[in-house]
Tab-separated table of C-alpha atoms in Angstrom:
chain	number	residue	atom	x	y	z
A	1061	UNK	CA	-23.442	93.781	67.069
A	1062	UNK	CA	-25.705	92.629	64.262
A	1063	UNK	CA	-28.181	89.759	64.123
A	1064	UNK	CA	-28.465	88.273	60.642
A	1065	UNK	CA	-31.923	87.023	59.620
A	1066	UNK	CA	-31.215	84.559	56.814
A	1067	UNK	CA	-33.792	83.130	54.427
A	1068	UNK	CA	-32.460	79.825	53.072
A	1069	UNK	CA	-33.410	78.625	49.578
A	1070	UNK	CA	-31.516	75.406	48.893
A	1071	UNK	CA	-33.600	74.566	45.812
A	1072	UNK	CA	-32.516	77.781	44.080
A	1073	UNK	CA	-36.100	78.687	43.152
A	1074	UNK	CA	-35.762	82.340	44.191
A	1075	UNK	CA	-32.606	82.896	42.179
A	1076	UNK	CA	-34.036	81.253	39.050
A	1077	UNK	CA	-37.343	83.105	39.324
A	1078	UNK	CA	-35.857	86.589	39.804
A	1079	UNK	CA	-32.439	86.366	38.082
A	1080	UNK	CA	-30.993	88.455	40.918
A	1081	UNK	CA	-27.361	87.810	42.009
A	1082	UNK	CA	-27.126	86.194	45.397
A	1083	UNK	CA	-26.844	86.880	48.288
A	1084	UNK	CA	-29.378	89.686	48.677
A	1085	UNK	CA	-29.169	91.709	51.891
A	1086	UNK	CA	-30.966	94.743	53.278
A	1087	UNK	CA	-34.589	95.596	53.983
A	1088	UNK	CA	-35.397	97.332	50.695
A	1089	UNK	CA	-33.511	94.790	48.571
A	1090	UNK	CA	-35.323	91.826	50.131
A	1091	UNK	CA	-38.705	93.568	49.942
A	1092	UNK	CA	-38.146	94.187	46.227
A	1093	UNK	CA	-37.115	90.527	45.880
A	1094	UNK	CA	-40.424	89.456	47.442
A	1095	UNK	CA	-42.323	91.363	44.760
A	1096	UNK	CA	-40.299	89.863	41.940
A	1097	UNK	CA	-40.577	86.311	43.317
A	1098	UNK	CA	-44.323	86.689	43.981
A	1099	UNK	CA	-45.023	87.966	40.485
A	1100	UNK	CA	-42.990	85.131	38.981
A	1101	UNK	CA	-44.712	82.346	40.944
A	1102	UNK	CA	-47.388	83.389	43.485
A	1103	UNK	CA	-47.894	79.783	44.624
A	1104	UNK	CA	-44.245	79.250	45.603
A	1105	UNK	CA	-43.740	78.776	49.359
A	1106	UNK	CA	-40.464	80.731	49.084
A	1107	UNK	CA	-42.523	83.947	48.939
A	1108	UNK	CA	-43.862	83.200	52.419
A	1109	UNK	CA	-40.324	82.438	53.585
A	1110	UNK	CA	-39.135	85.850	52.359
A	1111	UNK	CA	-42.044	87.627	54.053
A	1112	UNK	CA	-41.358	85.769	57.305
A	1113	UNK	CA	-37.725	86.909	57.171
A	1114	UNK	CA	-38.861	90.519	56.837
A	1115	UNK	CA	-41.290	90.105	59.738
A	1116	UNK	CA	-38.611	88.637	62.019
A	1117	UNK	CA	-36.189	91.452	61.154
A	1118	UNK	CA	-38.908	94.064	61.832
A	1119	UNK	CA	-39.713	92.536	65.225
A	1120	UNK	CA	-36.041	92.594	66.202
A	1121	UNK	CA	-35.752	96.233	65.229
A	1122	UNK	CA	-38.859	97.024	67.279
A	1123	UNK	CA	-36.981	95.560	70.258
A	1124	UNK	CA	-34.103	97.996	69.636
A	1125	UNK	CA	-31.864	95.278	68.206
A	1126	UNK	CA	-29.771	95.799	65.097
A	1127	UNK	CA	-30.920	93.261	62.483
A	1128	UNK	CA	-30.092	92.670	58.849
A	1129	UNK	CA	-32.323	90.528	56.637
A	1130	UNK	CA	-30.622	88.499	53.900
A	1131	UNK	CA	-31.434	85.817	51.353
A	1132	UNK	CA	-29.150	83.028	50.147
A	1133	UNK	CA	-30.186	80.859	47.213
A	1134	UNK	CA	-28.410	77.889	45.647
A	1135	UNK	CA	-26.790	78.415	42.257
A	1136	UNK	CA	-26.348	74.773	41.214
A	1137	UNK	CA	-28.614	71.826	40.410
A	1138	UNK	CA	-26.460	69.276	42.292
A	1139	UNK	CA	-26.650	68.887	46.076
A	1140	UNK	CA	-22.916	69.439	46.593
A	1141	UNK	CA	-22.814	72.423	44.268
A	1142	UNK	CA	-25.867	73.980	45.902
A	1143	UNK	CA	-24.399	73.648	49.402
A	1144	UNK	CA	-21.052	75.077	48.297
A	1145	UNK	CA	-22.701	78.082	46.666
A	1146	UNK	CA	-24.727	78.731	49.830
A	1147	UNK	CA	-21.539	78.426	51.903
A	1148	UNK	CA	-19.813	81.010	49.695
A	1149	UNK	CA	-22.778	83.391	50.033
A	1150	UNK	CA	-22.721	82.988	53.810
A	1151	UNK	CA	-19.009	83.814	53.872
A	1152	UNK	CA	-19.797	86.975	51.888
A	1153	UNK	CA	-22.457	88.015	54.409
A	1154	UNK	CA	-20.143	87.327	57.352
A	1155	UNK	CA	-17.383	89.438	55.829
A	1156	UNK	CA	-19.825	92.235	55.053
A	1157	UNK	CA	-21.746	92.492	58.355
A	1158	UNK	CA	-19.692	90.549	60.951
A	1159	UNK	CA	-22.883	89.297	62.716
A	1160	UNK	CA	-22.858	88.057	66.301
A	1161	UNK	CA	-25.716	85.585	65.710
A	1162	UNK	CA	-28.145	84.408	63.081
A	1163	UNK	CA	-31.822	83.503	62.859
A	1164	UNK	CA	-32.485	81.009	60.084
A	1165	UNK	CA	-35.832	81.009	58.244
A	1166	UNK	CA	-36.718	77.943	56.144
A	1167	UNK	CA	-39.828	76.612	54.452
A	1168	UNK	CA	-38.956	72.930	53.956
A	1169	UNK	CA	-36.982	70.044	55.379
A	1170	UNK	CA	-34.558	70.346	52.447
A	1171	UNK	CA	-33.698	73.923	53.387
A	1172	UNK	CA	-33.197	72.910	57.011
A	1173	UNK	CA	-30.407	70.534	55.961
A	1174	UNK	CA	-28.237	73.610	55.318
A	1175	UNK	CA	-28.339	74.463	59.035
A	1176	UNK	CA	-24.934	72.842	59.828
A	1177	UNK	CA	-23.317	75.018	57.134
A	1178	UNK	CA	-24.726	78.153	58.782
A	1179	UNK	CA	-23.725	76.995	62.274
A	1180	UNK	CA	-20.143	76.440	61.141
A	1181	UNK	CA	-19.880	80.173	60.372
A	1182	UNK	CA	-22.339	81.986	62.643
A	1183	UNK	CA	-23.932	81.045	65.999
A	1184	UNK	CA	-27.598	80.245	65.309
A	1185	UNK	CA	-30.031	81.551	67.924
A	1186	UNK	CA	-33.235	80.268	66.338
A	1187	UNK	CA	-34.682	78.354	63.390
A	1188	UNK	CA	-38.044	79.544	62.065
A	1189	UNK	CA	-39.845	77.042	59.833
A	1190	UNK	CA	-42.561	78.570	57.666
A	1191	UNK	CA	-45.533	76.363	56.806
A	1192	UNK	CA	-48.372	77.741	54.710
A	1193	UNK	CA	-51.499	77.609	56.852
A	1194	UNK	CA	-53.736	76.100	54.159
A	1195	UNK	CA	-51.269	73.254	53.604
A	1196	UNK	CA	-50.008	72.789	57.178
A	1197	UNK	CA	-51.264	69.219	57.597
A	1198	UNK	CA	-50.061	68.156	54.146
A	1199	UNK	CA	-46.684	69.827	54.624
A	1200	UNK	CA	-46.146	68.286	58.080
A	1201	UNK	CA	-47.116	64.865	56.776
A	1202	UNK	CA	-44.673	65.300	53.925
A	1203	UNK	CA	-41.848	66.105	56.358
A	1204	UNK	CA	-42.632	63.050	58.466
A	1205	UNK	CA	-42.813	60.737	55.464
A	1206	UNK	CA	-39.584	62.108	54.068
A	1207	UNK	CA	-37.733	61.579	57.351
A	1208	UNK	CA	-39.225	58.112	57.679
A	1209	UNK	CA	-38.180	57.060	54.180
A	1210	UNK	CA	-34.703	58.464	54.754
A	1211	UNK	CA	-34.157	56.216	57.779
A	1212	UNK	CA	-32.867	52.894	56.481
A	1213	UNK	CA	-33.467	51.061	59.756
A	1214	UNK	CA	-37.112	52.142	59.948
A	1215	UNK	CA	-37.673	51.161	56.324
A	1216	UNK	CA	-36.316	47.657	56.895
A	1217	UNK	CA	-38.287	47.290	60.132
A	1218	UNK	CA	-41.687	48.511	58.916
A	1219	UNK	CA	-41.901	48.512	55.138
A	1220	UNK	CA	-40.264	45.143	54.420
A	1221	UNK	CA	-42.551	43.057	56.717
A	1222	UNK	CA	-45.644	44.850	55.441
A	1223	UNK	CA	-44.523	44.389	51.844
A	1224	UNK	CA	-43.960	40.649	52.349
A	1225	UNK	CA	-47.322	40.335	54.083
A	1226	UNK	CA	-49.121	42.079	51.228
A	1227	UNK	CA	-47.437	39.768	48.718
A	1228	UNK	CA	-48.550	36.718	50.702
A	1229	UNK	CA	-52.163	37.839	51.069
A	1230	UNK	CA	-53.313	36.723	47.578
A	1231	UNK	CA	-51.665	33.311	47.932
A	1232	UNK	CA	-53.087	32.755	51.401
A	1233	UNK	CA	-56.584	33.734	50.283
A	1234	UNK	CA	-56.269	31.298	47.375
A	1235	UNK	CA	-55.183	28.299	49.468
A	1236	UNK	CA	-56.884	29.016	52.800
A	1237	UNK	CA	-60.001	30.604	54.198
A	1238	UNK	CA	-60.188	34.322	54.915
A	1239	UNK	CA	-59.815	33.836	58.654
A	1240	UNK	CA	-56.756	31.605	58.306
A	1241	UNK	CA	-55.165	33.995	55.816
A	1242	UNK	CA	-55.660	37.029	58.058
A	1243	UNK	CA	-54.363	35.094	61.070
A	1244	UNK	CA	-51.272	34.015	59.128
A	1245	UNK	CA	-50.488	37.542	57.952
A	1246	UNK	CA	-51.031	38.971	61.447
A	1247	UNK	CA	-48.737	36.312	62.905
A	1248	UNK	CA	-46.062	37.096	60.321
A	1249	UNK	CA	-46.199	40.818	61.028
A	1250	UNK	CA	-46.148	40.251	64.773
A	1251	UNK	CA	-43.153	37.933	64.535
A	1252	UNK	CA	-41.262	40.388	62.314
A	1253	UNK	CA	-41.894	43.340	64.642
A	1254	UNK	CA	-40.897	41.328	67.721
A	1255	UNK	CA	-37.795	40.100	65.893
A	1256	UNK	CA	-36.653	43.702	65.467
A	1257	UNK	CA	-38.170	45.151	68.627
A	1258	UNK	CA	-36.517	42.630	70.965
A	1259	UNK	CA	-33.171	43.009	69.140
A	1260	UNK	CA	-33.170	39.330	68.208
A	1261	UNK	CA	-31.634	40.294	64.877
A	1262	UNK	CA	-28.556	41.684	66.649
A	1263	UNK	CA	-28.243	38.521	68.727
A	1264	UNK	CA	-28.507	36.323	65.641
A	1265	UNK	CA	-26.043	38.496	63.718
A	1266	UNK	CA	-23.461	38.216	66.495
A	1267	UNK	CA	-23.974	34.512	67.117
A	1268	UNK	CA	-21.542	33.216	64.436
A	1269	UNK	CA	-18.751	35.373	65.856
A	1270	UNK	CA	-19.418	34.157	69.405
A	1271	UNK	CA	-19.530	30.529	68.274
A	1272	UNK	CA	-16.271	30.928	66.363
A	1273	UNK	CA	-14.546	32.509	69.356
A	1274	UNK	CA	-15.820	29.736	71.633
A	1275	UNK	CA	-14.579	27.018	69.263
A	1276	UNK	CA	-11.155	28.589	68.892
A	1277	UNK	CA	-10.891	29.115	72.657
A	1278	UNK	CA	-11.634	25.415	73.333
A	1279	UNK	CA	-14.510	26.076	75.721
A	1280	UNK	CA	-16.265	23.068	77.241
A	1281	UNK	CA	-19.524	25.022	77.282
A	1282	UNK	CA	-19.823	24.644	73.493
A	1283	UNK	CA	-20.311	20.891	73.907
A	1284	UNK	CA	-22.566	21.226	76.933
A	1285	UNK	CA	-24.750	23.766	75.118
A	1286	UNK	CA	-25.249	21.296	72.277
A	1287	UNK	CA	-26.103	18.564	74.791
A	1288	UNK	CA	-28.483	20.933	76.563
A	1289	UNK	CA	-30.204	21.709	73.277
A	1290	UNK	CA	-30.660	17.990	72.592
A	1291	UNK	CA	-32.068	17.395	76.075
A	1292	UNK	CA	-34.485	20.282	75.625
A	1293	UNK	CA	-35.711	18.764	72.355
A	1294	UNK	CA	-36.207	15.417	74.083
A	1295	UNK	CA	-38.155	17.150	76.855
A	1296	UNK	CA	-40.374	18.870	74.338
A	1297	UNK	CA	-40.942	15.576	72.512
A	1298	UNK	CA	-41.976	13.720	75.674
A	1299	UNK	CA	-44.114	16.660	76.750
A	1300	UNK	CA	-46.018	16.614	73.451
A	1301	UNK	CA	-46.504	12.824	73.697
A	1302	UNK	CA	-47.854	13.087	77.231
A	1303	UNK	CA	-50.180	15.945	76.333
A	1304	UNK	CA	-51.458	14.236	73.180
A	1305	UNK	CA	-52.459	11.201	75.261
A	1306	UNK	CA	-55.060	13.416	76.965
A	1307	UNK	CA	-57.066	14.031	73.804
A	1308	UNK	CA	-60.365	14.459	75.664
A	1309	UNK	CA	-58.984	16.802	78.333
A	1310	UNK	CA	-59.238	20.616	78.165
A	1311	UNK	CA	-56.378	22.542	76.587
A	1312	UNK	CA	-55.264	23.884	79.968
A	1313	UNK	CA	-54.902	20.357	81.363
A	1314	UNK	CA	-52.885	19.347	78.300
A	1315	UNK	CA	-50.569	22.320	78.853
A	1316	UNK	CA	-50.051	21.330	82.498
A	1317	UNK	CA	-49.333	17.734	81.458
A	1318	UNK	CA	-46.785	18.991	78.915
A	1319	UNK	CA	-45.108	21.030	81.649
A	1320	UNK	CA	-45.106	18.114	84.086
A	1321	UNK	CA	-43.464	15.782	81.575
A	1322	UNK	CA	-41.019	18.254	80.014
A	1323	UNK	CA	-39.769	20.182	83.045
A	1324	UNK	CA	-37.321	17.474	84.264
A	1325	UNK	CA	-35.663	17.337	80.853
A	1326	UNK	CA	-35.569	21.117	80.603
A	1327	UNK	CA	-34.021	21.297	84.065
A	1328	UNK	CA	-31.341	18.738	83.183
A	1329	UNK	CA	-30.620	20.712	80.008
A	1330	UNK	CA	-30.243	23.948	81.962
A	1331	UNK	CA	-28.021	22.363	84.593
A	1332	UNK	CA	-25.881	20.794	81.864
A	1333	UNK	CA	-25.353	24.161	80.194
A	1334	UNK	CA	-24.567	25.815	83.532
A	1335	UNK	CA	-22.086	23.068	84.470
A	1336	UNK	CA	-20.297	23.580	81.160
A	1337	UNK	CA	-19.897	27.280	81.979
A	1338	UNK	CA	-18.585	26.336	85.437
A	1339	UNK	CA	-16.011	24.018	83.869
A	1340	UNK	CA	-14.850	26.878	81.652
A	1341	UNK	CA	-14.386	29.001	84.768
A	1342	UNK	CA	-12.350	26.265	86.437
A	1343	UNK	CA	-10.168	25.715	83.374
A	1344	UNK	CA	-9.495	29.436	83.139
A	1345	UNK	CA	-8.081	29.272	86.664
A	1346	UNK	CA	-9.248	32.730	87.756
A	1347	UNK	CA	-11.759	31.518	90.310
A	1348	UNK	CA	-15.431	30.670	90.005
A	1349	UNK	CA	-17.708	33.670	89.804
A	1350	UNK	CA	-20.634	33.596	92.203
A	1351	UNK	CA	-23.586	33.848	89.739
A	1352	UNK	CA	-22.289	30.975	87.600
A	1353	UNK	CA	-21.871	28.792	90.686
A	1354	UNK	CA	-25.374	29.528	91.922
A	1355	UNK	CA	-27.118	29.097	88.546
A	1356	UNK	CA	-27.405	25.232	88.508
A	1357	UNK	CA	-29.026	25.242	91.940
A	1358	UNK	CA	-31.495	27.935	90.912
A	1359	UNK	CA	-32.478	25.968	87.804
A	1360	UNK	CA	-32.986	22.782	89.811
A	1361	UNK	CA	-34.985	24.594	92.511
A	1362	UNK	CA	-37.293	26.284	89.994
A	1363	UNK	CA	-37.823	22.987	88.164
A	1364	UNK	CA	-38.792	21.232	91.415
A	1365	UNK	CA	-41.308	23.920	92.329
A	1366	UNK	CA	-42.850	24.024	88.816
A	1367	UNK	CA	-43.126	20.226	88.681
A	1368	UNK	CA	-44.697	20.223	92.128
A	1369	UNK	CA	-47.420	22.659	91.110
A	1370	UNK	CA	-48.028	20.826	87.837
A	1371	UNK	CA	-48.339	17.505	89.696
A	1372	UNK	CA	-50.733	19.089	92.192
A	1373	UNK	CA	-53.095	20.326	89.451
A	1374	UNK	CA	-52.977	16.979	87.630
A	1375	UNK	CA	-53.695	15.094	90.857
A	1376	UNK	CA	-56.685	17.333	91.492
A	1377	UNK	CA	-57.998	16.428	88.023
A	1378	UNK	CA	-57.376	12.730	88.769
A	1379	UNK	CA	-54.957	12.526	85.841
A	1380	UNK	CA	-52.162	11.162	88.035
A	1381	UNK	CA	-52.537	8.775	90.943
A	1382	UNK	CA	-51.236	9.912	94.352
A	1383	UNK	CA	-47.717	8.890	95.383
A	1384	UNK	CA	-47.268	6.179	97.956
A	1385	UNK	CA	-44.480	6.204	100.550
A	1386	UNK	CA	-44.156	3.068	102.694
A	1387	UNK	CA	-47.571	1.913	101.644
A	1388	UNK	CA	-49.178	5.210	102.647
A	1389	UNK	CA	-50.757	7.468	100.023
A	1390	UNK	CA	-49.442	11.041	99.858
A	1391	UNK	CA	-52.105	13.673	99.281
A	1392	UNK	CA	-51.642	16.281	96.504
A	1393	UNK	CA	-51.144	19.032	99.091
A	1394	UNK	CA	-48.447	17.067	100.896
A	1395	UNK	CA	-46.767	16.290	97.588
A	1396	UNK	CA	-46.780	19.984	96.609
A	1397	UNK	CA	-45.407	20.995	100.006
A	1398	UNK	CA	-42.595	18.451	99.687
A	1399	UNK	CA	-41.566	19.751	96.274
A	1400	UNK	CA	-41.612	23.358	97.522
A	1401	UNK	CA	-39.518	22.534	100.591
A	1402	UNK	CA	-36.974	20.575	98.568
A	1403	UNK	CA	-36.782	23.441	96.047
A	1404	UNK	CA	-36.105	25.972	98.797
A	1405	UNK	CA	-33.455	23.718	100.345
A	1406	UNK	CA	-31.698	23.297	97.005
A	1407	UNK	CA	-31.779	27.050	96.445
A	1408	UNK	CA	-30.307	27.728	99.912
A	1409	UNK	CA	-27.573	25.178	99.245
A	1410	UNK	CA	-26.651	27.056	96.090
A	1411	UNK	CA	-26.571	30.400	97.901
A	1412	UNK	CA	-24.391	28.967	100.677
A	1413	UNK	CA	-21.964	27.310	98.281
A	1414	UNK	CA	-21.751	30.417	96.085
A	1415	UNK	CA	-21.018	32.675	99.065
A	1416	UNK	CA	-18.280	30.352	100.318
A	1417	UNK	CA	-16.561	29.608	97.007
A	1418	UNK	CA	-17.568	32.408	94.633
A	1419	UNK	CA	-15.152	35.239	93.865
A	1420	UNK	CA	-17.278	37.915	92.139
A	1421	UNK	CA	-20.705	39.458	92.572
A	1422	UNK	CA	-23.426	39.667	89.959
A	1423	UNK	CA	-22.566	43.341	89.285
A	1424	UNK	CA	-18.936	42.411	88.587
A	1425	UNK	CA	-20.007	39.737	86.097
A	1426	UNK	CA	-22.403	42.135	84.319
A	1427	UNK	CA	-19.686	44.801	84.065
A	1428	UNK	CA	-17.186	42.265	82.730
A	1429	UNK	CA	-19.663	41.003	80.133
A	1430	UNK	CA	-20.368	44.578	78.997
A	1431	UNK	CA	-16.664	45.247	78.596
A	1432	UNK	CA	-16.305	42.055	76.576
A	1433	UNK	CA	-19.231	42.967	74.314
A	1434	UNK	CA	-17.801	46.456	73.865
A	1435	UNK	CA	-14.532	45.023	72.589
């Protein structure tokens, strides 16, 4: 059985330079073709590709393996015409030699695109890419840039944010200081990369469809989500007001004050959204799934613990006065311990209620959500 060593020339440079009918097969024919191509254009990388094909065929023969070296070159200026001419030449070689396998030799990424055409006719054992040693770094960089520019998703992810940032740089330097301009551009690039990297774009793209389905299905959670969003805004507003009242305090203390004031509103918002999902489960009449039943209790428990720690730090800074119960002052440590205990109790209540009433495990819910997203 014969192994066919094929030199691919998708650009058609060899055929135009030598005016030899393609395909060319056989050791002496290809060696003569190398001379003609080299004399026509010594700087053409195709000459190295032809020499590499001869070397591979010689090595196979040294290993007592029957090998035939051949050259196929495109005979059309259009991409479709070039590929069809190469396919016809490959069919000619297959009919002539009936090879059991092929070794493909290429010198560019464009030539390597013909590989599926070869594989559809002959099993390919190896692909040998020839890169001229003096231009190896330049050639490799060219391949990488070409593949990068051919990927539409990478272009939109990398080039578009950088292009927008470069357009904004002159305006930012005109209106702001250099530091503010650089910070603004860095923030823009960071936000754009996170937007794509965290797949937020996919979530945003699918949001209108999910909202439309929820509205048509008459889900109560649509209303509760809106209410939860309003409560979260209120919590943020009160948190900012409370933090701004501490104008002389360090930034860390202001952040803790914001958390202390906003957490109750955030917790009510989360519980409201979770209750809406529970109502949808009840209306559907298929039983309440365990994770959805446990979620409101988890939100409330986490909010209690976070508020307890925030109150403890503020009491230590003498921002808040200690609580009084029955005329007795409660120390910050006792207050923190009470919040932690109540949070744990609320969490255990949720676990107990979910285990008694719930119908599905977390894995079942995840699998069901994946099936729904797949549809």
